[in-house]
XYZ file of C-alpha atoms in Angstrom:
598
model
C -7.068 15.884 10.115
C -8.667 14.602 13.465
C -10.712 17.200 14.187
C -11.711 17.217 10.732
C -12.858 13.584 10.598
C -14.419 14.097 14.146
C -16.618 16.685 13.145
C -17.753 14.715 10.012
C -18.479 11.820 12.277
C -20.341 14.233 14.848
C -22.905 15.025 11.952
C -23.180 11.231 10.711
C -24.507 9.834 13.492
C -27.892 8.082 13.043
C -30.476 7.975 15.544
C -30.660 4.069 15.762
C -26.336 3.838 16.765
C -27.590 4.280 19.931
C -27.883 1.078 20.869
C -24.729 -0.165 19.629
C -23.267 3.123 21.698
C -24.465 1.067 24.770
C -23.984 -2.822 23.878
C -19.759 -1.743 22.467
C -19.286 1.135 24.725
C -17.955 2.811 21.440
C -17.675 7.076 21.996
C -20.746 8.519 19.955
C -18.695 11.155 18.093
C -17.049 8.473 16.313
C -19.996 6.627 14.982
C -21.187 6.924 11.422
C -23.316 5.490 8.813
C -22.812 2.585 6.602
C -23.348 5.573 3.738
C -21.098 8.423 5.152
C -18.431 5.608 5.722
C -18.371 4.431 2.145
C -18.584 7.932 0.898
C -16.169 9.114 3.003
C -13.971 6.456 1.567
C -15.119 6.603 -1.513
C -14.324 10.739 -1.496
C -10.643 10.058 -0.578
C -10.230 7.306 -3.352
C -11.459 9.930 -5.997
C -9.176 12.569 -4.948
C -6.356 10.258 -4.742
C -6.872 9.359 -8.281
C -6.840 12.973 -9.433
C -3.769 13.683 -8.080
C -2.152 10.402 -9.855
C -1.107 9.435 -6.482
C -3.017 5.637 -7.148
C -3.665 3.924 -10.158
C -7.409 3.731 -11.643
C -8.763 0.212 -10.748
C -8.344 -2.349 -13.737
C -11.284 -2.462 -16.272
C -11.772 -6.161 -15.663
C -11.920 -5.546 -12.061
C -14.488 -2.625 -12.898
C -16.612 -4.777 -14.946
C -16.312 -7.441 -12.588
C -18.235 -5.039 -10.209
C -20.861 -4.096 -12.541
C -22.011 -7.318 -12.735
C -22.035 -7.890 -9.026
C -24.275 -4.668 -8.880
C -26.316 -6.714 -11.397
C -26.438 -10.085 -9.302
C -27.687 -7.801 -6.430
C -31.249 -9.013 -6.509
C -30.462 -12.381 -7.360
C -28.632 -12.762 -4.159
C -31.191 -10.799 -1.878
C -33.587 -13.920 -3.115
C -31.540 -16.344 -1.717
C -30.400 -15.206 1.744
C -28.082 -18.733 2.426
C -25.666 -17.164 -0.111
C -24.458 -14.974 2.669
C -23.574 -17.617 5.061
C -20.707 -19.766 5.125
C -17.844 -19.870 2.952
C -17.949 -18.904 -0.428
C -17.638 -22.115 -2.304
C -18.845 -20.766 -5.442
C -16.135 -18.537 -5.546
C -13.609 -19.263 -8.990
C -11.090 -21.658 -8.403
C -8.692 -21.113 -11.077
C -6.391 -18.494 -10.443
C -4.233 -17.287 -13.793
C -0.874 -19.161 -14.425
C 1.100 -16.011 -14.587
C 0.323 -12.288 -13.991
C 2.611 -11.504 -16.685
C 2.470 -11.713 -20.281
C 6.063 -12.720 -20.883
C 7.895 -14.044 -18.375
C 11.673 -15.011 -18.804
C 13.537 -18.244 -18.797
C 14.822 -20.095 -15.989
C 18.101 -20.385 -17.148
C 18.455 -16.238 -17.739
C 17.176 -15.716 -14.384
C 19.522 -18.323 -12.666
C 22.437 -17.062 -15.234
C 23.323 -20.878 -15.858
C 26.417 -21.526 -17.769
C 24.967 -24.380 -19.593
C 22.007 -22.515 -21.252
C 18.239 -23.331 -21.935
C 18.286 -27.099 -21.980
C 14.717 -26.557 -24.265
C 16.731 -24.809 -27.346
C 14.639 -23.212 -29.687
C 11.385 -25.061 -28.263
C 11.508 -22.935 -24.933
C 8.318 -21.147 -24.618
C 10.351 -18.295 -22.344
C 11.925 -15.178 -23.109
C 15.475 -15.349 -23.447
C 16.053 -11.816 -24.528
C 16.328 -9.648 -20.884
C 15.948 -6.128 -22.739
C 12.530 -7.377 -24.191
C 11.255 -9.228 -21.205
C 12.245 -5.798 -19.233
C 9.813 -3.586 -21.355
C 6.742 -5.453 -20.395
C 8.335 -5.885 -16.837
C 5.770 -4.395 -14.511
C 7.360 -1.730 -12.309
C 9.966 -1.929 -9.457
C 8.428 -1.355 -5.714
C 11.230 -0.610 -4.044
C 15.021 0.036 -3.556
C 15.332 -3.083 -0.806
C 14.808 -6.510 -1.829
C 13.700 -8.704 1.574
C 15.681 -11.383 0.068
C 19.053 -9.987 -0.868
C 19.122 -8.359 2.410
C 18.342 -11.323 4.560
C 20.413 -14.221 2.273
C 22.638 -11.465 0.206
C 21.822 -13.345 -2.990
C 18.580 -13.090 -4.481
C 17.298 -16.065 -6.614
C 15.007 -14.217 -8.780
C 17.472 -11.513 -10.303
C 16.063 -9.381 -12.994
C 12.640 -10.869 -12.251
C 12.759 -9.701 -8.964
C 10.293 -6.633 -8.256
C 13.121 -5.037 -6.151
C 15.398 -5.709 -8.975
C 17.546 -2.600 -8.603
C 18.381 -3.603 -5.428
C 20.821 -5.799 -6.942
C 21.682 -5.893 -9.881
C 24.287 -4.152 -12.159
C 24.228 -1.654 -15.598
C 24.317 -5.072 -17.498
C 21.548 -6.511 -15.735
C 23.760 -9.324 -13.680
C 22.354 -9.973 -10.280
C 24.704 -8.940 -7.799
C 26.129 -11.252 -4.498
C 26.765 -9.395 -1.385
C 29.221 -11.977 -0.133
C 29.773 -11.407 3.618
C 25.739 -11.680 3.793
C 25.769 -14.409 1.552
C 28.644 -16.746 3.642
C 26.908 -15.856 7.000
C 23.218 -17.230 5.516
C 24.621 -20.327 3.732
C 24.976 -21.912 6.782
C 21.985 -21.377 8.623
C 18.350 -23.345 7.202
C 15.779 -20.572 7.711
C 12.949 -22.867 6.812
C 12.707 -26.481 7.591
C 10.688 -29.289 7.319
C 11.239 -29.088 3.066
C 10.065 -32.026 1.089
C 13.067 -33.939 -0.752
C 12.887 -34.697 -4.037
C 13.941 -38.335 -3.926
C 11.294 -38.658 -0.813
C 8.448 -37.357 -3.009
C 9.557 -40.202 -5.893
C 9.397 -42.837 -3.223
C 6.101 -41.084 -1.880
C 4.808 -41.476 -5.378
C 5.687 -44.622 -6.242
C 4.964 -45.896 -3.123
C 8.447 -47.496 -2.239
C 8.795 -45.850 0.752
C 8.870 -48.509 3.757
C 7.174 -47.323 7.196
C 8.464 -50.720 9.000
C 7.101 -49.470 12.359
C 4.071 -48.508 10.849
C 4.014 -51.941 9.547
C 4.147 -53.595 13.364
C 1.562 -51.570 14.699
C -0.888 -52.456 11.750
C 0.308 -56.115 11.813
C -0.412 -55.648 15.658
C -4.024 -54.401 15.047
C -4.879 -56.537 12.046
C -2.842 -59.954 12.795
C -5.189 -61.987 9.976
C -3.574 -59.275 7.575
C -0.688 -59.334 5.951
C 0.353 -55.797 5.808
C 2.380 -54.792 1.963
C 3.722 -51.484 1.467
C 6.786 -52.203 -0.408
C 6.983 -52.065 -4.111
C 7.509 -55.050 -6.486
C 11.588 -55.287 -6.425
C 11.389 -55.260 -2.740
C 8.425 -58.120 -2.629
C 11.085 -59.961 -5.210
C 14.027 -59.630 -3.004
C 12.209 -60.671 0.453
C 10.727 -64.086 -1.478
C 14.349 -64.374 -2.788
C 15.809 -64.172 0.817
C 12.887 -66.306 2.142
C 14.210 -69.520 0.147
C 17.851 -69.027 1.329
C 19.574 -70.043 4.456
C 17.388 -67.589 6.713
C 14.627 -69.190 5.908
C 15.855 -72.783 6.270
C 16.411 -71.811 9.675
C 13.226 -70.279 10.965
C 14.367 -66.813 10.849
C 12.310 -63.866 9.483
C 14.454 -61.967 7.211
C 15.416 -58.675 8.408
C 13.420 -55.787 6.492
C 14.950 -52.959 3.968
C 17.349 -50.641 5.825
C 19.374 -47.631 4.997
C 22.800 -46.888 6.185
C 23.819 -48.636 9.706
C 20.966 -50.435 12.516
C 21.077 -48.014 15.647
C 19.636 -48.964 19.091
C 16.464 -46.853 17.917
C 15.981 -49.158 15.369
C 15.867 -52.120 17.735
C 14.593 -50.866 21.090
C 11.426 -49.397 21.152
C 11.590 -45.680 23.479
C 9.309 -45.788 26.630
C 6.853 -43.227 26.891
C 9.144 -41.402 29.636
C 12.017 -41.727 27.210
C 10.409 -39.619 24.581
C 11.281 -36.193 23.823
C 9.315 -34.147 26.642
C 7.419 -30.526 25.709
C 6.954 -28.169 28.389
C 3.748 -26.809 27.267
C 2.241 -25.112 30.629
C 1.585 -21.378 30.988
C 2.492 -20.921 27.194
C 0.466 -18.229 24.906
C -0.481 -21.100 21.634
C -1.292 -19.739 18.605
C -3.988 -22.379 17.240
C -3.139 -24.049 14.070
C -5.687 -21.821 11.431
C -6.263 -22.630 7.723
C -5.111 -20.241 5.152
C -4.375 -17.295 7.236
C -2.028 -19.529 9.599
C 1.135 -19.180 6.865
C 4.244 -19.181 7.605
C 4.684 -15.094 7.556
C 1.736 -14.738 9.355
C 3.132 -17.324 12.284
C 6.634 -15.356 11.774
C 4.517 -12.175 12.820
C 2.808 -13.685 16.138
C 6.413 -14.839 17.217
C 7.972 -11.211 17.060
C 4.605 -9.981 18.842
C 5.030 -12.600 21.863
C 3.275 -15.842 20.589
C 5.167 -19.160 22.575
C 3.456 -21.983 20.317
C 3.058 -21.903 17.019
C 1.296 -24.735 15.122
C 1.245 -25.323 11.048
C -1.920 -25.112 8.735
C -4.024 -29.005 9.105
C -2.270 -31.593 6.487
C -3.767 -34.322 5.325
C -2.204 -37.585 5.906
C -3.219 -38.789 2.768
C -1.933 -36.154 0.487
C 1.233 -36.572 2.396
C 1.872 -39.765 1.770
C 1.057 -39.370 -2.209
C 4.168 -37.035 -1.927
C 1.665 -33.600 -2.748
C 4.079 -30.513 -3.055
C 1.458 -28.700 -1.998
C 0.183 -30.584 1.015
C 3.723 -30.406 2.075
C 4.239 -26.901 2.086
C 1.791 -26.635 4.912
C 4.662 -28.404 7.239
C 7.261 -25.996 6.481
C 8.845 -24.075 9.865
C 10.819 -20.823 10.267
C 13.918 -21.008 12.443
C 12.089 -18.594 14.749
C 9.341 -21.089 15.503
C 11.501 -22.359 18.556
C 8.502 -24.834 19.689
C 6.686 -25.529 16.559
C 3.642 -28.313 16.094
C 3.292 -30.792 13.403
C 6.828 -31.743 12.728
C 10.292 -31.959 15.071
C 8.891 -30.438 18.772
C 5.647 -32.039 18.851
C 2.770 -33.655 16.442
C -1.007 -32.614 16.508
C -4.133 -34.341 15.562
C -6.561 -32.102 14.717
C -9.946 -33.415 15.576
C -11.718 -30.308 16.205
C -11.779 -28.984 12.437
C -15.436 -28.451 11.628
C -15.122 -28.650 7.654
C -17.817 -29.961 5.853
C -15.127 -31.443 3.601
C -12.940 -33.504 6.494
C -15.830 -34.108 8.723
C -17.911 -36.233 5.743
C -14.830 -38.290 5.333
C -14.403 -39.224 9.106
C -12.160 -36.357 9.644
C -12.004 -33.567 11.607
C -14.430 -33.741 14.487
C -15.608 -36.837 12.808
C -13.170 -38.550 14.548
C -15.219 -37.402 18.488
C -17.559 -39.983 17.167
C -15.203 -42.788 16.009
C -14.152 -43.685 19.523
C -12.424 -46.677 18.427
C -10.639 -46.157 14.887
C -9.596 -42.430 17.140
C -7.928 -44.984 19.759
C -6.140 -46.763 16.929
C -5.106 -43.538 15.139
C -3.547 -42.312 18.944
C -2.049 -45.500 19.815
C -0.181 -45.658 16.617
C 1.032 -42.359 16.327
C 2.561 -42.852 19.616
C 3.902 -46.065 19.013
C 5.942 -44.550 15.922
C 7.310 -41.353 16.954
C 10.089 -40.151 19.220
C 8.051 -36.650 20.246
C 4.865 -35.955 22.273
C 1.567 -36.141 20.335
C -1.326 -34.135 21.181
C -5.102 -33.675 20.051
C -7.288 -30.838 19.492
C -10.833 -31.447 20.248
C -14.087 -29.655 20.543
C -16.999 -30.047 23.191
C -18.947 -32.219 21.032
C -20.670 -32.661 17.361
C -24.000 -31.736 18.344
C -24.919 -28.604 19.861
C -26.410 -29.494 23.025
C -25.092 -32.905 23.213
C -21.050 -32.431 25.164
C -18.747 -35.516 24.892
C -15.813 -34.248 24.893
C -15.700 -35.412 28.905
C -16.255 -39.195 28.043
C -13.534 -38.783 25.757
C -10.791 -37.151 28.005
C -10.509 -40.314 30.082
C -10.026 -42.265 27.600
C -7.355 -40.125 25.846
C -5.156 -40.372 28.594
C -5.029 -43.553 28.622
C -3.752 -43.243 24.665
C -0.867 -41.774 26.190
C -1.494 -38.332 24.541
C 0.814 -35.456 26.019
C -1.495 -32.675 25.532
C -5.501 -31.875 25.270
C -6.847 -28.882 23.501
C -10.219 -28.257 23.960
C -12.510 -25.422 21.825
C -15.374 -24.266 24.132
C -18.239 -25.000 21.433
C -19.155 -28.060 18.878
C -19.435 -28.552 15.626
C -22.671 -27.458 14.961
C -21.636 -24.183 16.689
C -18.739 -23.420 14.610
C -18.060 -19.632 15.992
C -21.209 -18.551 16.793
C -22.681 -18.258 20.309
C -19.810 -18.226 23.208
C -17.467 -20.750 24.458
C -18.856 -22.410 27.236
C -15.328 -22.292 29.641
C -17.329 -23.690 32.824
C -17.182 -26.879 30.638
C -13.470 -26.411 29.512
C -13.039 -25.789 33.311
C -14.878 -29.598 34.364
C -12.830 -30.772 31.255
C -9.407 -29.402 32.778
C -9.863 -31.122 36.199
C -10.562 -34.707 34.322
C -7.716 -34.427 32.280
C -5.200 -33.834 35.609
C -2.010 -34.784 35.112
C -2.300 -34.300 31.257
C -2.396 -30.847 30.576
C -5.320 -29.024 29.026
C -5.700 -25.646 27.168
C -8.562 -23.802 26.523
C -9.490 -21.941 22.979
C -12.564 -20.021 22.517
C -13.278 -16.038 22.200
C -9.916 -14.714 23.606
C -10.127 -11.059 22.608
C -8.106 -9.120 25.423
C -5.725 -9.837 28.144
C -8.468 -9.915 30.349
C -10.068 -12.564 28.325
C -7.109 -14.815 29.118
C -6.701 -13.746 32.928
C -10.315 -15.107 33.489
C -9.664 -18.071 31.425
C -6.530 -18.445 33.206
C -8.681 -18.804 36.678
C -9.796 -21.959 35.739
C -7.760 -25.197 35.618
C -6.277 -24.991 32.283
C -2.702 -25.304 31.972
C -2.271 -22.342 29.390
C -4.649 -20.803 26.261
C -4.578 -21.186 22.700
C -5.349 -18.144 20.597
C -6.792 -18.323 17.183
C -9.196 -15.491 15.580
C -8.287 -13.416 18.819
C -4.800 -13.520 17.183
C -5.770 -13.215 13.651
C -7.857 -9.925 14.657
C -5.481 -8.630 16.738
C -2.131 -10.080 16.703
C -0.688 -7.584 18.799
C -2.944 -10.023 21.646
C 0.255 -11.854 22.550
C 2.029 -8.612 24.013
C -0.992 -7.559 25.683
C -1.492 -10.770 27.787
C 2.605 -11.131 28.764
C 2.408 -7.395 29.506
C -1.252 -7.207 31.503
C -2.608 -4.313 29.422
C -4.249 -2.803 26.636
C -2.251 -1.504 23.753
C -4.091 1.593 21.858
C -1.793 0.727 18.711
C -1.945 3.594 16.003
C -2.529 2.976 12.724
C 1.032 3.426 11.653
C 2.260 0.617 14.025
C -0.481 -1.633 12.416
C 0.762 -0.427 9.245
C 4.030 -1.911 10.256
C 2.916 -5.161 11.018
C 1.242 -5.548 7.500
C 4.965 -4.306 6.154
C 6.127 -7.071 8.331
C 3.944 -9.953 7.189
C 4.163 -8.931 3.604
C 8.552 -8.968 3.632
C 8.328 -12.146 5.107
C 5.783 -12.991 2.310
C 8.012 -11.948 -0.516
C 10.616 -13.880 1.185
C 8.793 -16.990 1.639
C 6.569 -17.272 -1.587
C 8.699 -14.852 -3.777
C 10.317 -11.197 -4.623
C 8.546 -11.952 -8.509
C 5.364 -10.909 -9.573
C 4.203 -14.034 -8.620
C 5.057 -14.221 -5.339
C 4.248 -10.566 -4.822
C 0.198 -11.693 -5.880
C 0.484 -14.412 -3.914
C 1.779 -12.513 -1.319
C -1.028 -10.283 -1.708
C -3.638 -12.544 -2.068
C -2.637 -14.111 1.751
C -2.386 -10.369 2.776
C -5.978 -9.923 1.815
C -7.671 -12.823 3.399
C -6.013 -11.784 6.760
C -7.503 -8.079 6.362
C -10.965 -9.725 6.303
C -10.037 -10.076 10.206
C -7.568 -7.230 10.803
C -11.221 -4.621 9.903
C -12.878 -6.323 12.830
C -10.729 -4.627 15.472
C -12.214 -1.943 17.219
C -8.809 0.960 18.737
C -9.028 1.127 22.384
C -9.256 4.828 22.121
C -12.194 4.919 20.544
C -13.891 2.751 23.272
C -15.722 4.275 26.087
C -15.462 1.218 27.716
C -13.357 -2.082 27.388
C -13.135 -4.913 26.525
C -14.164 -5.541 22.956
C -16.119 -8.841 22.644
C -15.009 -11.211 19.874
C -18.507 -12.141 18.448
C -19.797 -8.169 18.247
C -19.719 -7.265 14.530
C -18.216 -3.861 15.041
C -20.560 -0.687 14.033
C -19.590 1.706 11.022
C -17.262 4.598 12.854
C -14.533 7.191 11.788
C -10.943 6.553 13.122
C -8.949 9.080 14.551
C -6.902 9.621 11.293
C -7.809 8.238 7.666
C -5.550 5.120 8.001
C -6.845 4.128 10.602
C -10.981 4.556 9.176
C -9.793 2.549 6.114
C -8.504 -0.682 8.189
C -11.904 -0.233 9.517
C -13.815 -0.769 6.155
C -15.192 -4.031 5.279
C -14.994 -3.640 1.724
C -12.486 -5.805 -0.559
C -11.751 -3.012 -2.499
C -10.474 -0.848 0.695
C -8.200 -3.964 1.363
C -7.146 -4.012 -1.921
C -5.998 -0.805 -1.602
C -4.456 -1.097 1.629
C -2.055 -3.947 -0.347
C -1.064 -1.267 -2.673
C 0.109 0.335 -0.669
C 2.517 -2.210 0.540
C 3.064 -4.017 -2.828
C 2.403 -1.853 -5.397
C -0.575 -1.672 -7.717
C -2.669 -4.623 -8.943
C -1.919 -6.169 -12.272
C -4.718 -6.142 -14.477
C -5.989 -10.185 -14.462
C -5.865 -9.837 -10.813
C -9.444 -10.426 -8.757
C -10.003 -11.444 -5.298
C -12.887 -13.233 -3.266
C -12.479 -14.046 0.214
C -12.821 -17.026 1.608
C -16.073 -16.079 3.639
C -19.047 -14.603 2.444
C -19.567 -12.899 5.486
C -16.424 -10.498 4.555
C -17.493 -9.398 1.610
C -20.589 -7.255 2.077
C -20.845 -3.845 1.834
């Protein structure tokens, strides 16, 4: 197979590709043209369809592709449509990928039955549901294997692994007993807390104390009407007559922690030095991806950026970003440390004064940092960029102030907000800022794709490195850095990493059809980064640079060539190898337009 692909590539080398060979040091016999590349993959797909090894594309998907072809000329008229985020992509996802859904009371085998009775809009006949259910994906259910019981019962896409002939859910008692006492996922939103947050009845005494100290002329009230009435009644009693302030509402016995404020030196300490830090990544930095990175050598992980306003409103979708797997032994957001992401360049966040906007609002920034420090008993870290404008660095002015505010760690991305991820990160500036930050540790971030990049970064005064896009393109980068080597990873090993991700995704999002398709969506978002990797064995000289868009090339086998494709249909084909055929009403557009060109 390798010989055939190499001969195909040799015949397809384009004369204009010589500059790419010199720039990327890619062996010339692997290079090909865009047309020959897609022709090869299309011919392979057509052969698979004729053999019956792969289902044909759903009708809606073919219609969508035809519509995209009709819009091709309009898109050419406005080149800006191919830049930035895909903001015009459809936001509405199908509520269900199943025509008929089974009632949760039947799935969970409740003895009480369905509380809605005849008014229930779901099916109650398991036999009727099984006639319309999509085919199972395999004989091994990730949830049943790890927990001893699958909560999705007959709706699980691996149901035959844990259902009897009577369609009853089976339990592996030994595994279930061993896992029942373990908490695999932490930071879950308690329903009572969610109700109190939504009703604004949750009391934050430490926050009230700090806000009162910076705004003494205003009386801060967050308690509900019933608590205010109780406070008024208590004020009219004996305590008020003695001039004493009535105590606030408390739950349980009062401890020393409620009365005595911890000094900075008494707070929980975390040793960040010389650790590999996985950056907080929107969408793709989800819990299953972080588990993959932990397996491959990441030391510190951090949850996706969560908006505090949404957290205080009790939004379940925002609280889901804080979930932490038990394998994440050093996790940012909650428990180990809290990170303020003031380096986020996204317009929606910046225009509201958040993210990079905080860097130009020094007074507000200081109040936030000092306020959080006053109520936290874990370290507080801050992530910033070099500045907002491209040629106006301001990080060196903020760092001495942040030392006074009491931050435990500073992470500096070597680009400004205007640069986003274009041009090279300024590591000379990161080095000078690291010297300013001492003795507070400063981590550098930007353009690290190989262990050589990490070694060069560590030659500066930084305490460690944070990996963002490099970890998305090649998550085994953590292993390469720790072992000081280039890993010429095979396509089979890369597929095994994707298989681990899908198993973790099914555990996290569910093994029913809804969970399978949610896992698929996040897998496809990740594949839009993975396709940028060029295997080490194909390079005449290493390393690959992170900002160099790879040319079209043929891999050493079909899977390696397929993984190099930058077209969404080929990503869907890879997902079908792991999660089965896509449903008829499935649709996917990557979040970034640059990830969807052909």
